Coordinates of N, CA and C and ligand atoms in Angstrom, one line a residue:
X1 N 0.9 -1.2 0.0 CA 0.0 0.0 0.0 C 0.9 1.2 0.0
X2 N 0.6 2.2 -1.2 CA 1.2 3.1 -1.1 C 1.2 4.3 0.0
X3 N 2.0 5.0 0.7 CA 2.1 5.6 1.7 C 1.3 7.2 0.9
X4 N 0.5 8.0 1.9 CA -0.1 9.2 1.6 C 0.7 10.3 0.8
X5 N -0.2 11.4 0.6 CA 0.6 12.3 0.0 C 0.3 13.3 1.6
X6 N 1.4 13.7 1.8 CA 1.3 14.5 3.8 C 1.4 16.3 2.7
X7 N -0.2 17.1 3.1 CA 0.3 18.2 2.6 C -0.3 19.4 3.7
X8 N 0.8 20.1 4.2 CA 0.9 20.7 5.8 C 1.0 22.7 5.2
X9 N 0.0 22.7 6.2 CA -0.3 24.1 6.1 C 0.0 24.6 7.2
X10 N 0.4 26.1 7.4 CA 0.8 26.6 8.4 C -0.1 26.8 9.7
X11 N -1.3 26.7 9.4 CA -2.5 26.8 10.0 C -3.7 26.5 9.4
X12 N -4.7 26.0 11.1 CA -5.6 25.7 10.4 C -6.7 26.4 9.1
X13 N -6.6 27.7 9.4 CA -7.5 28.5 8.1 C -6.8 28.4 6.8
X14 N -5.6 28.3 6.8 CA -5.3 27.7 5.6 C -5.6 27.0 5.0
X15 N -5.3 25.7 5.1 CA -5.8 24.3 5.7 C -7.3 24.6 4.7
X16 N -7.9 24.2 5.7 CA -9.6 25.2 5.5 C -10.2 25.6 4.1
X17 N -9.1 26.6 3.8 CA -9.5 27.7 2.5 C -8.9 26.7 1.6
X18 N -7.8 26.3 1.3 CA -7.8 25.4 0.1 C -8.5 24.2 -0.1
X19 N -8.4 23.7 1.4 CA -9.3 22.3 1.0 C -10.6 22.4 0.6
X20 N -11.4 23.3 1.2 CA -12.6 24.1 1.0 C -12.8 24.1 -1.2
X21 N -11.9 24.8 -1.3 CA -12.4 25.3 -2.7 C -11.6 24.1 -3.5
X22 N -10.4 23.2 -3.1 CA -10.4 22.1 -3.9 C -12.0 21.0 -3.9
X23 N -11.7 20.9 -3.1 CA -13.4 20.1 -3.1 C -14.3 20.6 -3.8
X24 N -14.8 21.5 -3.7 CA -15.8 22.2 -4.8 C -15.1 22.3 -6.2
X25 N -14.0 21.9 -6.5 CA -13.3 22.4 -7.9 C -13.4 20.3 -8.2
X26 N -13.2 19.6 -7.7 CA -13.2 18.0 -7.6 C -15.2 17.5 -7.8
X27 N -16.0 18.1 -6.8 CA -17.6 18.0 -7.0 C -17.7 19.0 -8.8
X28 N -17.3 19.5 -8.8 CA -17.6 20.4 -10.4 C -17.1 19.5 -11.4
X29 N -16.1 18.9 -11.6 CA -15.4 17.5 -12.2 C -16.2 16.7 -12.1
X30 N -16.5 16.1 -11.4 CA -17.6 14.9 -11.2 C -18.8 15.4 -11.4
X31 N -19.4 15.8 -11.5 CA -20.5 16.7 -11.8 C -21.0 16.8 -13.1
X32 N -19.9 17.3 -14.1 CA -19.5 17.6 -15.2 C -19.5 16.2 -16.2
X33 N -18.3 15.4 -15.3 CA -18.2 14.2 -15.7 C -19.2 13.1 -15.7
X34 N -19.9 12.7 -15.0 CA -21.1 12.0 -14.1 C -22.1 12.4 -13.9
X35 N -22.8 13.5 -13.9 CA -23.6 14.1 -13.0 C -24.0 14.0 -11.8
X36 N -23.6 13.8 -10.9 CA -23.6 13.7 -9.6 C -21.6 13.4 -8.8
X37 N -22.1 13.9 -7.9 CA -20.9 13.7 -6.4 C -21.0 13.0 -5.8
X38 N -20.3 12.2 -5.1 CA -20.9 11.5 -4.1 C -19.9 11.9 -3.1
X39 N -20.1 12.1 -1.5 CA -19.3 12.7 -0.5 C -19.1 11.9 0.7
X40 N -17.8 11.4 1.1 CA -18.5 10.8 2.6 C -18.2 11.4 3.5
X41 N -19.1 11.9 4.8 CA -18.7 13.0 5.5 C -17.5 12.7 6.5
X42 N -16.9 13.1 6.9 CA -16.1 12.9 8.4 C -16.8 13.6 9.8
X43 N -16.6 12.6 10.7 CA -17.4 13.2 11.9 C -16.4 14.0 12.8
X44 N -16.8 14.0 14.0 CA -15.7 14.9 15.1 C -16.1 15.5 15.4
X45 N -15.0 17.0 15.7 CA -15.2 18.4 15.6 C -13.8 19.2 14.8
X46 N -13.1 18.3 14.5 CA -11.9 19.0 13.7 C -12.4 19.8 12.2
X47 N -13.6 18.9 11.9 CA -14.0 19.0 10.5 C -15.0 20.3 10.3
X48 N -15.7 20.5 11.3 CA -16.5 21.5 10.9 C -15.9 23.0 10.9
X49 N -14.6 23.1 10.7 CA -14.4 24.6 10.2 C -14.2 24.6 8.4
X50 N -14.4 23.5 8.1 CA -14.5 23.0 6.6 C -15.8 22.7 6.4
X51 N -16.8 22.2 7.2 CA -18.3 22.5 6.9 C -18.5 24.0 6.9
X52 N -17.9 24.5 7.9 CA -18.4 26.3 7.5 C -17.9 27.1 6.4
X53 N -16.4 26.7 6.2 CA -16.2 27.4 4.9 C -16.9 26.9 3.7
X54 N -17.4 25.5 3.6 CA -18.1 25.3 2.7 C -20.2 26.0 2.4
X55 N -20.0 25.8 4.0 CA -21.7 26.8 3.9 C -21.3 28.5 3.5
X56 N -20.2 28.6 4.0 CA -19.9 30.1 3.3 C -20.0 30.4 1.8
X57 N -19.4 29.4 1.5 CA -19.5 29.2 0.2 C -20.6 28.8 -0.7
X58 N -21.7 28.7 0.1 CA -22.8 28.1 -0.8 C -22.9 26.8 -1.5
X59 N -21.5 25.6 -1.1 CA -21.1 24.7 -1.4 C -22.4 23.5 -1.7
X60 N -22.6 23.2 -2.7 CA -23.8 21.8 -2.2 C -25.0 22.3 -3.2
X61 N -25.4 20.9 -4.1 CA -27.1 21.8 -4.6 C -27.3 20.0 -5.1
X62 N -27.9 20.2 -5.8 CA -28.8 18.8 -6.2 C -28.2 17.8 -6.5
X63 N -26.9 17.9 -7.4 CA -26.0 17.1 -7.6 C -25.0 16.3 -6.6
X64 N -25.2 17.0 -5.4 CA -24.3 16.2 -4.3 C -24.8 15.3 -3.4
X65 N -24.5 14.1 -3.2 CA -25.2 13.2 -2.7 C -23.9 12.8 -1.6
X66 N -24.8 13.0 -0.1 CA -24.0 12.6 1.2 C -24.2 11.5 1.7
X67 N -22.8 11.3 2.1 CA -22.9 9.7 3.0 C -22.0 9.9 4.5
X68 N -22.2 9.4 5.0 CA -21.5 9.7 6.5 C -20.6 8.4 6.5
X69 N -19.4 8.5 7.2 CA -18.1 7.5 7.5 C -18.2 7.0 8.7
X70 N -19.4 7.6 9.8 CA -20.0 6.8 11.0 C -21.0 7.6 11.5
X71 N -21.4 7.6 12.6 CA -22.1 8.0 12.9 C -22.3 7.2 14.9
X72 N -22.8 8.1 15.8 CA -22.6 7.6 16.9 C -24.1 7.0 17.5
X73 N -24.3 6.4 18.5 CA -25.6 5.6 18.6 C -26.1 6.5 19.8
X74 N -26.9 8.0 19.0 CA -27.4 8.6 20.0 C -29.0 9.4 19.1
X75 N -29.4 10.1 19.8 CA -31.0 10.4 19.3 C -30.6 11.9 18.1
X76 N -30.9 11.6 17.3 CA -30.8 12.3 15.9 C -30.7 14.0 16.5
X77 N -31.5 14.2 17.0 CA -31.3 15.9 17.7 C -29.9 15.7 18.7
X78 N -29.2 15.1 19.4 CA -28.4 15.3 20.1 C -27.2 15.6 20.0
X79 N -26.9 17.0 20.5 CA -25.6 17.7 20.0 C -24.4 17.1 19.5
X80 N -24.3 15.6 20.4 CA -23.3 14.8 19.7 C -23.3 14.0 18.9
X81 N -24.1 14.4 18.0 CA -24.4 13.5 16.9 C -23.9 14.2 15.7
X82 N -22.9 13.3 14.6 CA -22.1 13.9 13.9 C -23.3 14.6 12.6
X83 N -24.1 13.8 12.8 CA -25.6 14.6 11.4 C -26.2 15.6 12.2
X84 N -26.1 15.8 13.7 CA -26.8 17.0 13.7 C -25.5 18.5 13.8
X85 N -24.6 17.8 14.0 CA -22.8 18.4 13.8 C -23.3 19.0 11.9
X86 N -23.7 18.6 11.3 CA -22.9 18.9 9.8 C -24.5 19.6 9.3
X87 N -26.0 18.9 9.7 CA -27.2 20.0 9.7 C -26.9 21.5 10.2
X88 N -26.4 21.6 11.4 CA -26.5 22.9 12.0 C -25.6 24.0 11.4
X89 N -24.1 23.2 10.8 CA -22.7 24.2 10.2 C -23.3 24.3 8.8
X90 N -24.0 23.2 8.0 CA -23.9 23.7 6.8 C -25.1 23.2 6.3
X91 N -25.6 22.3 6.3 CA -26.4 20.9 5.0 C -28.0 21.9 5.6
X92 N -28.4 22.3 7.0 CA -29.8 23.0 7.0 C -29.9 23.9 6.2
X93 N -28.4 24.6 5.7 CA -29.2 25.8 4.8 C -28.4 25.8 3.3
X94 N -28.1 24.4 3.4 CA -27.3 24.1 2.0 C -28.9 23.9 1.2
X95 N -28.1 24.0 -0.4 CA -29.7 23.6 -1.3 C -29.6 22.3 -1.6
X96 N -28.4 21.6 -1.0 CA -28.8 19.9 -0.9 C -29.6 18.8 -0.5
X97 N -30.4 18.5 -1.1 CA -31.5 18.2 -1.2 C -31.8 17.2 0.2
X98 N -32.8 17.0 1.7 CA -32.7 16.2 2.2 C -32.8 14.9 1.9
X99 N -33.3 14.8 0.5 CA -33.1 13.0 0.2 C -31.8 12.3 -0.6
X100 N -30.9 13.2 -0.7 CA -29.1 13.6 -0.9 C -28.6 13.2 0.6
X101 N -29.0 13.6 1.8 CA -28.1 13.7 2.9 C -27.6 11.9 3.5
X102 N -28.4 11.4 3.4 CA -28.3 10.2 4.0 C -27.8 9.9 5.3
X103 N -28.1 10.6 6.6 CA -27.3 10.2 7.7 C -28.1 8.8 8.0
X104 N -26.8 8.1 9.0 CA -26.8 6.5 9.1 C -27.8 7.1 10.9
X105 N -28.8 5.9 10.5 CA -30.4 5.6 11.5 C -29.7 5.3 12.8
X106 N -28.5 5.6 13.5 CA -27.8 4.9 14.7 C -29.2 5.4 15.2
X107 N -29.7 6.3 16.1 CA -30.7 5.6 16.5 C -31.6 5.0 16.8
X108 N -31.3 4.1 16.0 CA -31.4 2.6 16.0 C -31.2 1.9 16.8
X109 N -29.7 1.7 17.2 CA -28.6 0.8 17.7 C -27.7 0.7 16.5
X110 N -26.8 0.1 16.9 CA -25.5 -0.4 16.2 C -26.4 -1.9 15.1
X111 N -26.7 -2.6 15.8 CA -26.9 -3.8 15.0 C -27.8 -3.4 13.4
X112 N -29.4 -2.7 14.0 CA -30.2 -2.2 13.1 C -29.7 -1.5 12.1
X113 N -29.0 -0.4 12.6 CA -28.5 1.2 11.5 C -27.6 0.3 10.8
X114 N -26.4 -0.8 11.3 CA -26.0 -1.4 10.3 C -26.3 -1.7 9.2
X115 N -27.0 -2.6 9.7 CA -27.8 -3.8 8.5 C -28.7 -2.6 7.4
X116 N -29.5 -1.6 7.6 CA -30.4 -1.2 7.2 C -29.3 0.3 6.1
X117 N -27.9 0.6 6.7 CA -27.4 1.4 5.8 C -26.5 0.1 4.9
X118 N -25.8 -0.6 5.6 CA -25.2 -1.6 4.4 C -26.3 -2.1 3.0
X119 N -27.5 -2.1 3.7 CA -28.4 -2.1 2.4 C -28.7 -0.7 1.2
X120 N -29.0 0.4 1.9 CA -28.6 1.1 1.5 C -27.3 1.4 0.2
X121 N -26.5 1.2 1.2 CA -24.9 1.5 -0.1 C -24.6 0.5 -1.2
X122 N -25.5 -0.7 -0.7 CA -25.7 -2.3 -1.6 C -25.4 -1.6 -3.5
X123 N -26.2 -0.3 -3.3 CA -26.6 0.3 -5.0 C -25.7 1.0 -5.2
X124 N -24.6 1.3 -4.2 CA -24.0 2.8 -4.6 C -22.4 2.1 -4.8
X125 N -22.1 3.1 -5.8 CA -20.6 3.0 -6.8 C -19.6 3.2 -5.9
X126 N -18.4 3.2 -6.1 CA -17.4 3.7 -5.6 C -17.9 5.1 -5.4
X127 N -17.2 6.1 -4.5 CA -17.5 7.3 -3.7 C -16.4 8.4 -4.7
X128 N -16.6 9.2 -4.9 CA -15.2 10.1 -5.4 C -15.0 11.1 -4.5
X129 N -15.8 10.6 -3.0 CA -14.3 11.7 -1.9 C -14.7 11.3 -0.6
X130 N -13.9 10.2 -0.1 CA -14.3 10.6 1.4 C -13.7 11.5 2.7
X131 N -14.1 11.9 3.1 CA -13.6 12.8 4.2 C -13.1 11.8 5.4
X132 N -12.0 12.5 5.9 CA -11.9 11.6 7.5 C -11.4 12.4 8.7
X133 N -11.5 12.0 9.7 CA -10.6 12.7 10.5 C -9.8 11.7 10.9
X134 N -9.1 12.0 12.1 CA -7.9 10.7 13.2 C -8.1 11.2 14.2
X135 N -8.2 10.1 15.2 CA -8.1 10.4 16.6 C -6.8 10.2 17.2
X136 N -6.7 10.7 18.4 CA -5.3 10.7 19.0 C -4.2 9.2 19.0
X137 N -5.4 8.2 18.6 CA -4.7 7.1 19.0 C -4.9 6.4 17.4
X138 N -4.9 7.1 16.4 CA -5.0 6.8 14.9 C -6.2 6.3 14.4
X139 N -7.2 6.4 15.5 CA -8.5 5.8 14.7 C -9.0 6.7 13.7
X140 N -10.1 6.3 12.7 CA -10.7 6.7 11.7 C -12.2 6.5 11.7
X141 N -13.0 7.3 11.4 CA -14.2 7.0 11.6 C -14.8 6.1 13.1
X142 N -15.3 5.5 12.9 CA -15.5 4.6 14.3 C -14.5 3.3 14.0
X143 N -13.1 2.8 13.4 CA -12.6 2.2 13.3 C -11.3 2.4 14.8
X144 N -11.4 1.7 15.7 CA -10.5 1.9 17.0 C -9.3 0.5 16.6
X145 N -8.2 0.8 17.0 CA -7.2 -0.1 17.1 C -7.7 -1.1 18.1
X146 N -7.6 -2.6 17.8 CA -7.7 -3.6 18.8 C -9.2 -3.7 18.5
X147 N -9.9 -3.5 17.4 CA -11.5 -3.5 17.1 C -11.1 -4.3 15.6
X148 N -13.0 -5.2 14.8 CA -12.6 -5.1 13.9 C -12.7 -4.0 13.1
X149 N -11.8 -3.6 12.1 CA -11.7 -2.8 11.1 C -12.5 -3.2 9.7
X150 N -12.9 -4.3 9.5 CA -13.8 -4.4 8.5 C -12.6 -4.9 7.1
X151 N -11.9 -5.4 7.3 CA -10.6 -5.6 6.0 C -10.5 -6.5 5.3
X152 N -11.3 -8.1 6.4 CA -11.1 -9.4 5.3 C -12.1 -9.4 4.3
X153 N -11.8 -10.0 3.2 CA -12.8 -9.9 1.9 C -14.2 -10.5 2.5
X154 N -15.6 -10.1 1.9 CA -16.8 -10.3 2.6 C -17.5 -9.9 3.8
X155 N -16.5 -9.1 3.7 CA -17.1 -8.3 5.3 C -17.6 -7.1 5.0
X156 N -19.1 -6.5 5.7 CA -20.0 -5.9 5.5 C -19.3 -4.3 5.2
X157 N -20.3 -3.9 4.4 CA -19.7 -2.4 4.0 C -20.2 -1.1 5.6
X158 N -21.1 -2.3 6.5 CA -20.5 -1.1 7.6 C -21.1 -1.8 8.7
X159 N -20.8 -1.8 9.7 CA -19.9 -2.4 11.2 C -20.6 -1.7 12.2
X160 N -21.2 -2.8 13.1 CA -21.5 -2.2 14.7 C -20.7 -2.7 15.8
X161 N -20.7 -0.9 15.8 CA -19.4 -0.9 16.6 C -19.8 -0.9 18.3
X162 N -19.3 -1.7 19.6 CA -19.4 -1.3 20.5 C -18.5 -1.3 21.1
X163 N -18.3 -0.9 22.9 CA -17.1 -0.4 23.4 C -16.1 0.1 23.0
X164 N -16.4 1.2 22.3 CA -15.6 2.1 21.1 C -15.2 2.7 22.8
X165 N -13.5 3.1 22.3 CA -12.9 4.1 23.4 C -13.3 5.7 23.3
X166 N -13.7 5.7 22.4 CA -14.1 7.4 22.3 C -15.9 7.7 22.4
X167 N -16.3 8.2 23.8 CA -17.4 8.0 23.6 C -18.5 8.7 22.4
X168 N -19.9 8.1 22.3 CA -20.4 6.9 23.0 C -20.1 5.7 22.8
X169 N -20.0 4.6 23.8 CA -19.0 3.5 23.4 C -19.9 2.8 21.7
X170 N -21.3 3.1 21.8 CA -22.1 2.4 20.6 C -21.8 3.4 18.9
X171 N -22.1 2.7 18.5 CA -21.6 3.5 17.3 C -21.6 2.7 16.0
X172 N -22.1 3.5 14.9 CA -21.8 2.6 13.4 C -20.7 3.0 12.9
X173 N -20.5 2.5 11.7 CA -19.2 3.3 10.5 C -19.2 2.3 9.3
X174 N -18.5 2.8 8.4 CA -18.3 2.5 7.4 C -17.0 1.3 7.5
X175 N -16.6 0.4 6.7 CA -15.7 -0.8 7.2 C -14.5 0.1 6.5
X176 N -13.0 -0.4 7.0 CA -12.2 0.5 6.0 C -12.2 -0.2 4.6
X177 N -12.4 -1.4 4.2 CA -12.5 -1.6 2.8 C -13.7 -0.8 2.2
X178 N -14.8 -0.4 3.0 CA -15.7 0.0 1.5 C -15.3 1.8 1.8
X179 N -14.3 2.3 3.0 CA -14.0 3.8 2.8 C -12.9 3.9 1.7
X180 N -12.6 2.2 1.5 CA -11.5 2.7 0.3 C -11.7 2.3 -1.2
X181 N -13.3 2.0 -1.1 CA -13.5 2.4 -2.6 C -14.1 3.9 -3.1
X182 N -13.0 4.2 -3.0 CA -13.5 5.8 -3.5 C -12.5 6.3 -3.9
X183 N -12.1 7.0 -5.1 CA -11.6 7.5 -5.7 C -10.0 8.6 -4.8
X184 N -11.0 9.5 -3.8 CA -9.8 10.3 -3.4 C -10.0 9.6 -1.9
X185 N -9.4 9.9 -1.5 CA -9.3 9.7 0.5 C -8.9 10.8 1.2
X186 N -9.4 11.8 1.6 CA -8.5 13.1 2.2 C -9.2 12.8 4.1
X187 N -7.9 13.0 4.8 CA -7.6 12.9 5.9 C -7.6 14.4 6.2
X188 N -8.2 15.0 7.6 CA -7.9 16.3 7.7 C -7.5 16.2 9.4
X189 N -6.5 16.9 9.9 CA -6.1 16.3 10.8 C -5.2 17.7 11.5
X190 N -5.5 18.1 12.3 CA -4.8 19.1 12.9 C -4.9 19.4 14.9
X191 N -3.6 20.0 15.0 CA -3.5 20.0 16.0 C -2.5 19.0 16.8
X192 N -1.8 19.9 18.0 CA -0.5 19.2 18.4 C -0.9 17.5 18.9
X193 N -2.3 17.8 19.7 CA -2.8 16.5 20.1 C -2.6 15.0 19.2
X194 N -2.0 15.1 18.2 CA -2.1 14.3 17.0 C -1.1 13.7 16.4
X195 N -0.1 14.8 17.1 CA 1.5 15.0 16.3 C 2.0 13.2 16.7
X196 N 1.5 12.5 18.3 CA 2.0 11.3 18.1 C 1.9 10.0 17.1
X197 N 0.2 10.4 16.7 CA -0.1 9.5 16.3 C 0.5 9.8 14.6
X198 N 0.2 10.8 14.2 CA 0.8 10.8 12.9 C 2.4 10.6 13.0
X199 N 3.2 10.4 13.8 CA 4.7 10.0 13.9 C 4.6 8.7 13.5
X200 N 3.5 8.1 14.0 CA 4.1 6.4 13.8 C 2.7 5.9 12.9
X201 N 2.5 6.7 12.0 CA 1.7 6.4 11.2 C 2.7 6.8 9.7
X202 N 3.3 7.9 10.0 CA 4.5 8.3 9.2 C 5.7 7.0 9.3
X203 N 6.0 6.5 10.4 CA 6.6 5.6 10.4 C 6.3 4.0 9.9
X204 N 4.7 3.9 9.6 CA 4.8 2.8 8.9 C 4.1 2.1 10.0
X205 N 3.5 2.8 10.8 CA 2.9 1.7 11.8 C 1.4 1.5 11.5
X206 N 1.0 0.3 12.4 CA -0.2 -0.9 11.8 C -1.6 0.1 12.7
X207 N -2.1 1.0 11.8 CA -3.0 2.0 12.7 C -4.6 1.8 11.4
X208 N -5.7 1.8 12.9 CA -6.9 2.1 11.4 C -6.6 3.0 10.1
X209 N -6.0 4.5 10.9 CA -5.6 5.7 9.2 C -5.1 4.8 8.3
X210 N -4.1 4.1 8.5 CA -3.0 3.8 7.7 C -4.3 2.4 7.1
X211 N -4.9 1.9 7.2 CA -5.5 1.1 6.5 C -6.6 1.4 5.1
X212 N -6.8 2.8 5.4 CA -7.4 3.3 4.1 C -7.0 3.9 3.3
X213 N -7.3 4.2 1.8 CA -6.5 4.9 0.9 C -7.3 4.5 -0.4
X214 N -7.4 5.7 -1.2 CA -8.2 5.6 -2.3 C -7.6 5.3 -3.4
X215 N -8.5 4.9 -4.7 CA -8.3 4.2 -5.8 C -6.9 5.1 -6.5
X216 N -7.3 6.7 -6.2 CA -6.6 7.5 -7.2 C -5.7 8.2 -6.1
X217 N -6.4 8.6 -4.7 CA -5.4 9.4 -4.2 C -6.0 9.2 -3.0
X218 N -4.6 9.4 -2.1 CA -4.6 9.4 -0.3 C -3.8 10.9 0.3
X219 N -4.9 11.4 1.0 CA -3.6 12.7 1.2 C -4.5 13.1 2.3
X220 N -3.0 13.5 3.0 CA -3.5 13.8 4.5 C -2.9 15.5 4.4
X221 N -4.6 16.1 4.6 CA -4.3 17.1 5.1 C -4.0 17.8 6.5
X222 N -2.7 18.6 6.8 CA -2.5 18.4 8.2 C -1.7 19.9 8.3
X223 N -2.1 20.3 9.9 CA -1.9 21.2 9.7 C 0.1 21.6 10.7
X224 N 1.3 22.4 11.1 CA 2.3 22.3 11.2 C 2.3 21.9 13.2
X225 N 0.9 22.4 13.8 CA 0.8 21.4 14.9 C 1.2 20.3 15.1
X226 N 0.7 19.6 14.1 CA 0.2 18.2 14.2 C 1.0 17.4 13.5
X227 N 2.2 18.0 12.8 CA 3.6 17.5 12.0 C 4.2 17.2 13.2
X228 N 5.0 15.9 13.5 CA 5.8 15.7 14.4 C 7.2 16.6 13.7
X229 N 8.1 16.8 15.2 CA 9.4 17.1 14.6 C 10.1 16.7 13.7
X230 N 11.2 17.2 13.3 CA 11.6 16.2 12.2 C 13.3 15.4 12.9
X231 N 13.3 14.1 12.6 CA 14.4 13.6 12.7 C 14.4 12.5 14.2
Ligands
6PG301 C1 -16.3 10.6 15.5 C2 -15.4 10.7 14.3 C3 -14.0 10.4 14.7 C4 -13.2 11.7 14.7 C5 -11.9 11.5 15.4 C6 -11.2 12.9 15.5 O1 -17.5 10.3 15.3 O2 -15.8 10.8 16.6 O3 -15.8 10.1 13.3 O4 -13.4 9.4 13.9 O5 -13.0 12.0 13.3 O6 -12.1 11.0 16.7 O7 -12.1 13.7 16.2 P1 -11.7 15.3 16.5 O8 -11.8 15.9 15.1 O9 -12.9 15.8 17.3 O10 -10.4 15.4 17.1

């Protein structure tokens, strides 16, 4: 597996402003090419200063169809919920359509929202961009080290996840095999909190990030925080 492309901005609003208007320049290509985008969102809170520059932007209209990379097992209005995270920054007053948005039914539970989005994505193509973040200990989406990751062949395109270390322990996601059929893979990742885990993900170590990577491109956007030293 080829190693990422690492591209480091001096700060986060940097960061932000390019990733921001490359994406929109990547959805216009696809768009053009295909008629439709397809997006997978990243959850957290790292991401939403890239949901804002994107609502600033007016980013999003009929052609863009959303998918979420997890989702946590809590009541759809609840502040920690990554769909009501990306409703409130951008998608409520985006013109993207709500039968475009597709957040995953956690909800539910872990077992149900599984089974009922893996059917869901049953019809859908490879992705041409998923979004991700990393957590301090290199996880990705709800993928935690010491969990399964979703990697042997036949295994479902999305995973109930429990005793996840980052609460709430319940939680869905996307497996990393079906986050890496998609064309680009962008990582956005900033902050000193981070700098260990991207060291030994730089080095080659066995981490959920390091298990995804797209058809065409893997690039981790990061900001000089979150760059370990050099040497
Ligand atoms: C989640 C996210 C998770 C997140 C990382 C980084 O639901 O928690 O999907 O994978 O991207 O934990 O979170 P921060 O951006 O808040 O540091």
């Amino acid at each position: 597996m080829s190693s990422p492309d690492w591209r480091v901005f001096s700060d986060p609003e940097a960061l932000v402003a390019r990733l921001a208007d490359f994406l929109c320049e990547v959805a216009e290509e696809a768009i053009t090419e295909r008629g439709a985008f397809h997006l997978v969102l990243a959850g957290g809170s790292t991401p939403k200063a890239l949901y804002r520059a994107l609502a600033a932007r007016g980013a999003g209209d009929v052609h863009w169809h959303l998918w979420y990379g997890d989702e946590r097992c809590l009541p759809p209005d609840h502040p920690e919920r990554n769909s009501y995270m990306l409703e409130t920054t951008w998608l409520a007053s985006s013109r993207i359509p709500a039968a475009n948005r597709r957040p995953i039914p956690a909800e539910l539970g872990p077992d149900q929202a599984a089974t009922l989005y893996d059917r869901e994505l049953k019809s859908q193509a490879d992705f041409d961009v998923v979004l991700l973040g990393m957590g301090e200990d290199g996880h990705t989406a709800s993928l935690f080290p010491g969990h399964d990751w979703g990697m042997a062949p036949g295994s479902p395109d999305v995973l109930a996840v429990r005793n996840a270390p980052k609460p709430p322990p319940e939680r869905v996601s996307l497996s990393a095999a079906r986050l890496c059929r998609s064309e680009r893979v962008w990582f956005l990742v900033t902050g000193s909190s981070k700098k260990t885990a991207i060291a030994y993900w730089k080095e080659g170590g066995v981490l959920p990030v390091a298990s995804v990577h797209g058809l065409r491109e893997t690039v981790v956007w990061l900001d000089a925080e979150a760059l370990p030293a050099v040497g």
